[in-house]
GROMACS .gro file of C-alpha atoms in nm:
model
  323
    1UNK     CA    1 -26.548 -15.350  -1.811
    2UNK     CA    2 -26.804 -15.074  -1.798
    3UNK     CA    3 -26.928 -15.177  -1.455
    4UNK     CA    4 -26.860 -14.924  -1.177
    5UNK     CA    5 -26.631 -14.936  -0.880
    6UNK     CA    6 -26.839 -14.789  -0.594
    7UNK     CA    7 -26.669 -14.637  -0.290
    8UNK     CA    8 -26.864 -14.555   0.029
    9UNK     CA    9 -26.698 -14.317   0.274
   10UNK     CA   10 -26.764 -14.275   0.645
   11UNK     CA   11 -26.610 -14.046   0.906
   12UNK     CA   12 -26.315 -14.282   0.945
   13UNK     CA   13 -26.213 -14.210   0.585
   14UNK     CA   14 -26.185 -13.836   0.650
   15UNK     CA   15 -25.988 -13.903   0.969
   16UNK     CA   16 -25.753 -14.138   0.777
   17UNK     CA   17 -25.716 -13.891   0.490
   18UNK     CA   18 -25.629 -13.605   0.725
   19UNK     CA   19 -25.459 -13.760   1.030
   20UNK     CA   20 -25.296 -13.426   1.118
   21UNK     CA   21 -25.611 -13.228   1.055
   22UNK     CA   22 -25.690 -12.989   0.772
   23UNK     CA   23 -25.457 -12.723   0.629
   24UNK     CA   24 -25.438 -12.536   0.962
   25UNK     CA   25 -25.456 -12.844   1.184
   26UNK     CA   26 -25.832 -12.852   1.257
   27UNK     CA   27 -25.917 -13.209   1.349
   28UNK     CA   28 -26.159 -13.427   1.155
   29UNK     CA   29 -26.396 -13.563   1.421
   30UNK     CA   30 -26.545 -13.906   1.470
   31UNK     CA   31 -26.876 -13.945   1.650
   32UNK     CA   32 -26.705 -14.053   1.972
   33UNK     CA   33 -26.497 -13.734   1.993
   34UNK     CA   34 -26.712 -13.489   1.797
   35UNK     CA   35 -26.845 -13.300   2.101
   36UNK     CA   36 -26.499 -13.202   2.223
   37UNK     CA   37 -26.348 -13.156   1.877
   38UNK     CA   38 -26.622 -12.920   1.758
   39UNK     CA   39 -26.652 -12.735   2.090
   40UNK     CA   40 -27.010 -12.826   2.175
   41UNK     CA   41 -26.952 -12.869   2.552
   42UNK     CA   42 -27.074 -12.525   2.657
   43UNK     CA   43 -27.400 -12.549   2.466
   44UNK     CA   44 -27.474 -12.891   2.617
   45UNK     CA   45 -27.373 -12.789   2.968
   46UNK     CA   46 -27.590 -12.476   2.959
   47UNK     CA   47 -27.894 -12.699   2.907
   48UNK     CA   48 -27.786 -12.958   3.164
   49UNK     CA   49 -27.726 -13.233   2.910
   50UNK     CA   50 -27.527 -13.536   3.025
   51UNK     CA   51 -27.268 -13.578   2.749
   52UNK     CA   52 -26.933 -13.662   2.909
   53UNK     CA   53 -26.787 -13.988   2.783
   54UNK     CA   54 -27.083 -14.041   2.551
   55UNK     CA   55 -27.108 -14.079   2.175
   56UNK     CA   56 -27.258 -13.778   1.994
   57UNK     CA   57 -27.501 -14.003   1.806
   58UNK     CA   58 -27.661 -14.113   2.132
   59UNK     CA   59 -27.668 -13.763   2.280
   60UNK     CA   60 -27.819 -13.604   1.970
   61UNK     CA   61 -28.079 -13.879   1.930
   62UNK     CA   62 -28.193 -13.823   2.289
   63UNK     CA   63 -28.214 -13.447   2.234
   64UNK     CA   64 -28.418 -13.500   1.920
   65UNK     CA   65 -28.657 -13.730   2.106
   66UNK     CA   66 -28.693 -13.473   2.388
   67UNK     CA   67 -28.792 -13.198   2.143
   68UNK     CA   68 -28.533 -12.944   2.262
   69UNK     CA   69 -28.555 -12.747   1.937
   70UNK     CA   70 -28.354 -12.442   2.049
   71UNK     CA   71 -28.053 -12.647   2.161
   72UNK     CA   72 -28.068 -12.865   1.852
   73UNK     CA   73 -28.062 -12.554   1.632
   74UNK     CA   74 -27.756 -12.417   1.817
   75UNK     CA   75 -27.573 -12.749   1.782
   76UNK     CA   76 -27.654 -12.773   1.412
   77UNK     CA   77 -27.529 -12.420   1.347
   78UNK     CA   78 -27.207 -12.489   1.539
   79UNK     CA   79 -27.145 -12.811   1.348
   80UNK     CA   80 -27.217 -12.647   1.014
   81UNK     CA   81 -26.971 -12.368   1.087
   82UNK     CA   82 -26.698 -12.607   1.208
   83UNK     CA   83 -26.715 -12.832   0.904
   84UNK     CA   84 -26.769 -12.549   0.655
   85UNK     CA   85 -26.436 -12.384   0.742
   86UNK     CA   86 -26.218 -12.694   0.695
   87UNK     CA   87 -25.952 -12.653   0.423
   88UNK     CA   88 -25.742 -12.889   0.213
   89UNK     CA   89 -25.368 -12.908   0.282
   90UNK     CA   90 -25.155 -12.791  -0.009
   91UNK     CA   91 -25.000 -13.136  -0.064
   92UNK     CA   92 -25.185 -13.434  -0.217
   93UNK     CA   93 -25.413 -13.622   0.024
   94UNK     CA   94 -25.583 -13.960   0.022
   95UNK     CA   95 -25.895 -13.787  -0.110
   96UNK     CA   96 -25.696 -13.653  -0.405
   97UNK     CA   97 -25.560 -14.003  -0.472
   98UNK     CA   98 -25.911 -14.144  -0.446
   99UNK     CA   99 -26.041 -13.898  -0.705
  100UNK     CA  100 -25.745 -13.967  -0.936
  101UNK     CA  101 -25.786 -14.344  -0.903
  102UNK     CA  102 -26.147 -14.361  -1.024
  103UNK     CA  103 -26.305 -14.294  -1.362
  104UNK     CA  104 -26.633 -14.131  -1.475
  105UNK     CA  105 -26.811 -14.468  -1.469
  106UNK     CA  106 -26.733 -14.500  -1.097
  107UNK     CA  107 -26.898 -14.347  -0.791
  108UNK     CA  108 -26.803 -14.213  -0.450
  109UNK     CA  109 -27.088 -14.192  -0.199
  110UNK     CA  110 -27.001 -14.016   0.125
  111UNK     CA  111 -27.182 -13.982   0.456
  112UNK     CA  112 -26.947 -13.702   0.562
  113UNK     CA  113 -27.040 -13.337   0.610
  114UNK     CA  114 -26.689 -13.199   0.561
  115UNK     CA  115 -26.613 -13.018   0.230
  116UNK     CA  116 -26.276 -13.185   0.171
  117UNK     CA  117 -26.385 -13.440  -0.089
  118UNK     CA  118 -26.572 -13.167  -0.279
  119UNK     CA  119 -26.258 -12.950  -0.269
  120UNK     CA  120 -26.041 -13.241  -0.384
  121UNK     CA  121 -26.275 -13.298  -0.678
  122UNK     CA  122 -26.247 -12.930  -0.764
  123UNK     CA  123 -25.871 -12.904  -0.765
  124UNK     CA  124 -25.830 -13.217  -0.978
  125UNK     CA  125 -26.110 -13.136  -1.221
  126UNK     CA  126 -25.895 -12.941  -1.467
  127UNK     CA  127 -25.669 -13.230  -1.561
  128UNK     CA  128 -25.867 -13.550  -1.509
  129UNK     CA  129 -26.222 -13.676  -1.540
  130UNK     CA  130 -26.304 -13.820  -1.204
  131UNK     CA  131 -26.598 -14.018  -1.064
  132UNK     CA  132 -26.950 -13.910  -0.983
  133UNK     CA  133 -26.986 -13.806  -0.617
  134UNK     CA  134 -27.303 -13.805  -0.407
  135UNK     CA  135 -27.344 -13.674  -0.051
  136UNK     CA  136 -27.582 -13.904   0.135
  137UNK     CA  137 -27.619 -13.690   0.450
  138UNK     CA  138 -27.567 -13.353   0.282
  139UNK     CA  139 -27.251 -13.144   0.281
  140UNK     CA  140 -27.140 -12.807   0.414
  141UNK     CA  141 -26.971 -12.710   0.085
  142UNK     CA  142 -27.284 -12.745  -0.123
  143UNK     CA  143 -27.585 -12.532  -0.197
  144UNK     CA  144 -27.883 -12.624  -0.406
  145UNK     CA  145 -28.182 -12.477  -0.586
  146UNK     CA  146 -28.502 -12.666  -0.498
  147UNK     CA  147 -28.686 -12.514  -0.794
  148UNK     CA  148 -28.442 -12.616  -1.069
  149UNK     CA  149 -28.278 -12.914  -0.894
  150UNK     CA  150 -27.929 -12.770  -0.941
  151UNK     CA  151 -27.638 -12.799  -0.698
  152UNK     CA  152 -27.304 -12.621  -0.669
  153UNK     CA  153 -27.074 -12.441  -0.430
  154UNK     CA  154 -27.273 -12.278  -0.152
  155UNK     CA  155 -27.160 -11.925  -0.238
  156UNK     CA  156 -27.275 -11.948  -0.601
  157UNK     CA  157 -27.606 -11.900  -0.782
  158UNK     CA  158 -27.830 -12.137  -0.971
  159UNK     CA  159 -27.730 -12.147  -1.340
  160UNK     CA  160 -28.098 -12.158  -1.445
  161UNK     CA  161 -28.286 -11.904  -1.232
  162UNK     CA  162 -27.996 -11.706  -1.089
  163UNK     CA  163 -28.115 -11.742  -0.730
  164UNK     CA  164 -27.857 -11.781  -0.454
  165UNK     CA  165 -27.817 -12.145  -0.355
  166UNK     CA  166 -27.967 -12.242  -0.020
  167UNK     CA  167 -27.773 -12.450   0.230
  168UNK     CA  168 -27.769 -12.816   0.147
  169UNK     CA  169 -27.967 -13.005   0.412
  170UNK     CA  170 -27.762 -13.201   0.664
  171UNK     CA  171 -27.898 -13.522   0.811
  172UNK     CA  172 -27.806 -13.560   1.176
  173UNK     CA  173 -27.766 -13.884   1.377
  174UNK     CA  174 -28.118 -13.979   1.476
  175UNK     CA  175 -28.257 -14.329   1.474
  176UNK     CA  176 -28.515 -14.261   1.202
  177UNK     CA  177 -28.391 -14.061   0.903
  178UNK     CA  178 -28.629 -13.992   0.616
  179UNK     CA  179 -28.414 -14.015   0.306
  180UNK     CA  180 -28.713 -13.957   0.079
  181UNK     CA  181 -28.822 -13.632   0.245
  182UNK     CA  182 -28.574 -13.398   0.072
  183UNK     CA  183 -28.538 -13.415  -0.309
  184UNK     CA  184 -28.161 -13.354  -0.300
  185UNK     CA  185 -28.096 -13.633  -0.047
  186UNK     CA  186 -28.342 -13.863  -0.221
  187UNK     CA  187 -28.169 -13.816  -0.557
  188UNK     CA  188 -27.826 -13.889  -0.402
  189UNK     CA  189 -27.956 -14.223  -0.273
  190UNK     CA  190 -28.119 -14.306  -0.607
  191UNK     CA  191 -27.785 -14.253  -0.784
  192UNK     CA  192 -27.604 -14.470  -0.530
  193UNK     CA  193 -27.859 -14.751  -0.548
  194UNK     CA  194 -27.838 -14.758  -0.928
  195UNK     CA  195 -27.457 -14.780  -0.920
  196UNK     CA  196 -27.462 -15.043  -0.644
  197UNK     CA  197 -27.694 -15.258  -0.849
  198UNK     CA  198 -27.438 -15.274  -1.131
  199UNK     CA  199 -27.115 -15.255  -0.928
  200UNK     CA  200 -26.830 -15.496  -0.987
  201UNK     CA  201 -26.627 -15.372  -0.688
  202UNK     CA  202 -26.759 -15.218  -0.366
  203UNK     CA  203 -26.514 -15.044  -0.134
  204UNK     CA  204 -26.634 -14.941   0.214
  205UNK     CA  205 -26.385 -14.698   0.364
  206UNK     CA  206 -26.407 -14.586   0.727
  207UNK     CA  207 -26.781 -14.646   0.761
  208UNK     CA  208 -26.891 -14.830   1.075
  209UNK     CA  209 -27.265 -14.872   1.001
  210UNK     CA  210 -27.376 -14.716   1.334
  211UNK     CA  211 -27.712 -14.795   1.493
  212UNK     CA  212 -27.852 -14.457   1.390
  213UNK     CA  213 -27.787 -14.553   1.026
  214UNK     CA  214 -28.020 -14.853   1.027
  215UNK     CA  215 -28.228 -14.690   0.753
  216UNK     CA  216 -27.913 -14.624   0.550
  217UNK     CA  217 -27.806 -14.986   0.575
  218UNK     CA  218 -28.147 -15.092   0.448
  219UNK     CA  219 -28.110 -14.863   0.146
  220UNK     CA  220 -27.759 -14.997   0.082
  221UNK     CA  221 -27.877 -15.359   0.100
  222UNK     CA  222 -28.164 -15.283  -0.137
  223UNK     CA  223 -27.924 -15.126  -0.385
  224UNK     CA  224 -27.669 -15.408  -0.364
  225UNK     CA  225 -27.930 -15.681  -0.385
  226UNK     CA  226 -27.904 -16.048  -0.278
  227UNK     CA  227 -27.547 -16.172  -0.245
  228UNK     CA  228 -27.616 -16.471  -0.473
  229UNK     CA  229 -27.660 -16.219  -0.753
  230UNK     CA  230 -27.311 -16.080  -0.684
  231UNK     CA  231 -27.113 -16.400  -0.734
  232UNK     CA  232 -26.861 -16.223  -0.959
  233UNK     CA  233 -26.834 -15.906  -0.751
  234UNK     CA  234 -26.569 -15.814  -0.495
  235UNK     CA  235 -26.616 -15.630  -0.166
  236UNK     CA  236 -26.332 -15.441   0.000
  237UNK     CA  237 -26.334 -15.288   0.348
  238UNK     CA  238 -26.075 -15.032   0.461
  239UNK     CA  239 -26.083 -14.977   0.835
  240UNK     CA  240 -25.879 -15.016   1.153
  241UNK     CA  241 -26.158 -15.209   1.327
  242UNK     CA  242 -26.110 -15.582   1.394
  243UNK     CA  243 -26.152 -15.766   1.059
  244UNK     CA  244 -26.391 -16.023   1.209
  245UNK     CA  245 -26.621 -15.744   1.329
  246UNK     CA  246 -26.613 -15.582   0.987
  247UNK     CA  247 -26.691 -15.910   0.812
  248UNK     CA  248 -26.989 -15.960   1.042
  249UNK     CA  249 -27.119 -15.603   1.002
  250UNK     CA  250 -27.101 -15.611   0.622
  251UNK     CA  251 -27.191 -15.977   0.561
  252UNK     CA  252 -27.496 -15.873   0.347
  253UNK     CA  253 -27.249 -15.723   0.097
  254UNK     CA  254 -27.014 -16.021   0.072
  255UNK     CA  255 -27.061 -16.319  -0.159
  256UNK     CA  256 -26.879 -16.628  -0.032
  257UNK     CA  257 -26.512 -16.538   0.018
  258UNK     CA  258 -26.511 -16.251  -0.231
  259UNK     CA  259 -26.388 -15.985   0.008
  260UNK     CA  260 -26.073 -15.817   0.139
  261UNK     CA  261 -26.006 -15.619   0.455
  262UNK     CA  262 -25.728 -15.361   0.472
  263UNK     CA  263 -25.620 -15.129   0.750
  264UNK     CA  264 -25.520 -14.838   0.525
  265UNK     CA  265 -25.578 -14.696   0.178
  266UNK     CA  266 -25.230 -14.783   0.053
  267UNK     CA  267 -25.315 -15.155   0.079
  268UNK     CA  268 -25.638 -15.117  -0.117
  269UNK     CA  269 -25.736 -15.231  -0.465
  270UNK     CA  270 -25.753 -14.869  -0.579
  271UNK     CA  271 -25.404 -14.788  -0.457
  272UNK     CA  272 -25.258 -15.097  -0.628
  273UNK     CA  273 -25.462 -15.072  -0.952
  274UNK     CA  274 -25.571 -14.707  -0.992
  275UNK     CA  275 -25.815 -14.639  -1.276
  276UNK     CA  276 -25.789 -15.010  -1.370
  277UNK     CA  277 -25.935 -15.178  -1.061
  278UNK     CA  278 -26.216 -15.364  -1.238
  279UNK     CA  279 -25.992 -15.476  -1.526
  280UNK     CA  280 -25.725 -15.601  -1.284
  281UNK     CA  281 -25.961 -15.808  -1.070
  282UNK     CA  282 -26.142 -15.955  -1.372
  283UNK     CA  283 -25.811 -16.054  -1.528
  284UNK     CA  284 -25.681 -16.218  -1.210
  285UNK     CA  285 -25.996 -16.383  -1.076
  286UNK     CA  286 -26.198 -16.465  -1.389
  287UNK     CA  287 -25.928 -16.520  -1.652
  288UNK     CA  288 -25.658 -16.653  -1.417
  289UNK     CA  289 -25.417 -16.409  -1.575
  290UNK     CA  290 -25.172 -16.210  -1.358
  291UNK     CA  291 -25.211 -15.833  -1.366
  292UNK     CA  292 -24.899 -15.641  -1.268
  293UNK     CA  293 -24.940 -15.403  -0.978
  294UNK     CA  294 -24.923 -15.040  -1.084
  295UNK     CA  295 -24.929 -14.885  -0.737
  296UNK     CA  296 -24.958 -14.510  -0.693
  297UNK     CA  297 -24.616 -14.360  -0.614
  298UNK     CA  298 -24.568 -14.226  -0.263
  299UNK     CA  299 -24.487 -13.861  -0.332
  300UNK     CA  300 -24.603 -13.515  -0.228
  301UNK     CA  301 -24.500 -13.366  -0.562
  302UNK     CA  302 -24.808 -13.272  -0.766
  303UNK     CA  303 -24.620 -13.270  -1.097
  304UNK     CA  304 -24.473 -13.615  -1.038
  305UNK     CA  305 -24.811 -13.755  -0.940
  306UNK     CA  306 -24.993 -13.610  -1.239
  307UNK     CA  307 -24.723 -13.718  -1.482
  308UNK     CA  308 -24.755 -14.071  -1.345
  309UNK     CA  309 -25.133 -14.072  -1.400
  310UNK     CA  310 -25.127 -13.906  -1.744
  311UNK     CA  311 -25.062 -14.226  -1.948
  312UNK     CA  312 -25.373 -14.386  -1.797
  313UNK     CA  313 -25.584 -14.081  -1.878
  314UNK     CA  314 -25.448 -14.058  -2.235
  315UNK     CA  315 -25.521 -14.427  -2.294
  316UNK     CA  316 -25.880 -14.378  -2.177
  317UNK     CA  317 -25.925 -14.079  -2.410
  318UNK     CA  318 -25.783 -14.274  -2.705
  319UNK     CA  319 -26.011 -14.569  -2.630
  320UNK     CA  320 -26.317 -14.342  -2.629
  321UNK     CA  321 -26.209 -14.185  -2.959
  322UNK     CA  322 -26.176 -14.529  -3.120
  323UNK     CA  323 -26.532 -14.612  -3.019
   0.00000   0.00000   0.00000
């Protein structure tokens, strides 16, 4: 069972992971409330932009088409600063559980700019080997060195040349995004497409496939491939949107009836079979052999949570040693 479990995150995942906001209560925005949440009203009003009651994707796409470079630059700086300053709560979050529930063979690919997944990876790194993570639209926590193709925390330096990392590029909601233009973004998509091609389970969490992501959906479909080639694979969607709408939107990623829709993370495959999701589904669906649920305990106690996960991690280490 070396095939990966691939998880794709959209803005809805960050909102679900932090329903009360970050550590100090700063709200995680969705595109339909981003303007008010991030305080962009004054900048838009000063340039006479009609934004009230409108989705930020539509507003920004129109600004980009109009060529209002000065306003676009102000908006981008404001958004970067808002997302950059978000902090993790002290207690475990859904992002921590997500990191704990996946293994090095697995992948998380996120469209989100916020640094919270990066921070969750960092604070769990010392005691568990988590999944690979790629940031498909860039991230405010990351810097990179174009010369040596290294990435790391924005405030650090390249381990090869010693230069200060530059800001990771952020892709904003315009109808035509060039994913091949920047080497960092291009590499993130190459990693995702490779994992998608071999994935046994695909989980789509809080991603709505908006119109401005038409190019992204094409890349995702190319990576996943024809559904007839995924007859053993399972697709899972976690979202509060109507299940019929979700099934229609993600039909290119569903073979026959091999899919599930859940309204929250706690109902997901990962929450019920952490670090063993592929083994559990193969046992149940392909071998017709029941696999006992091993659901993550609902606790805010870090020690209790880590003690619960430790037997899984030890078993993985022993298995690797035996090989």
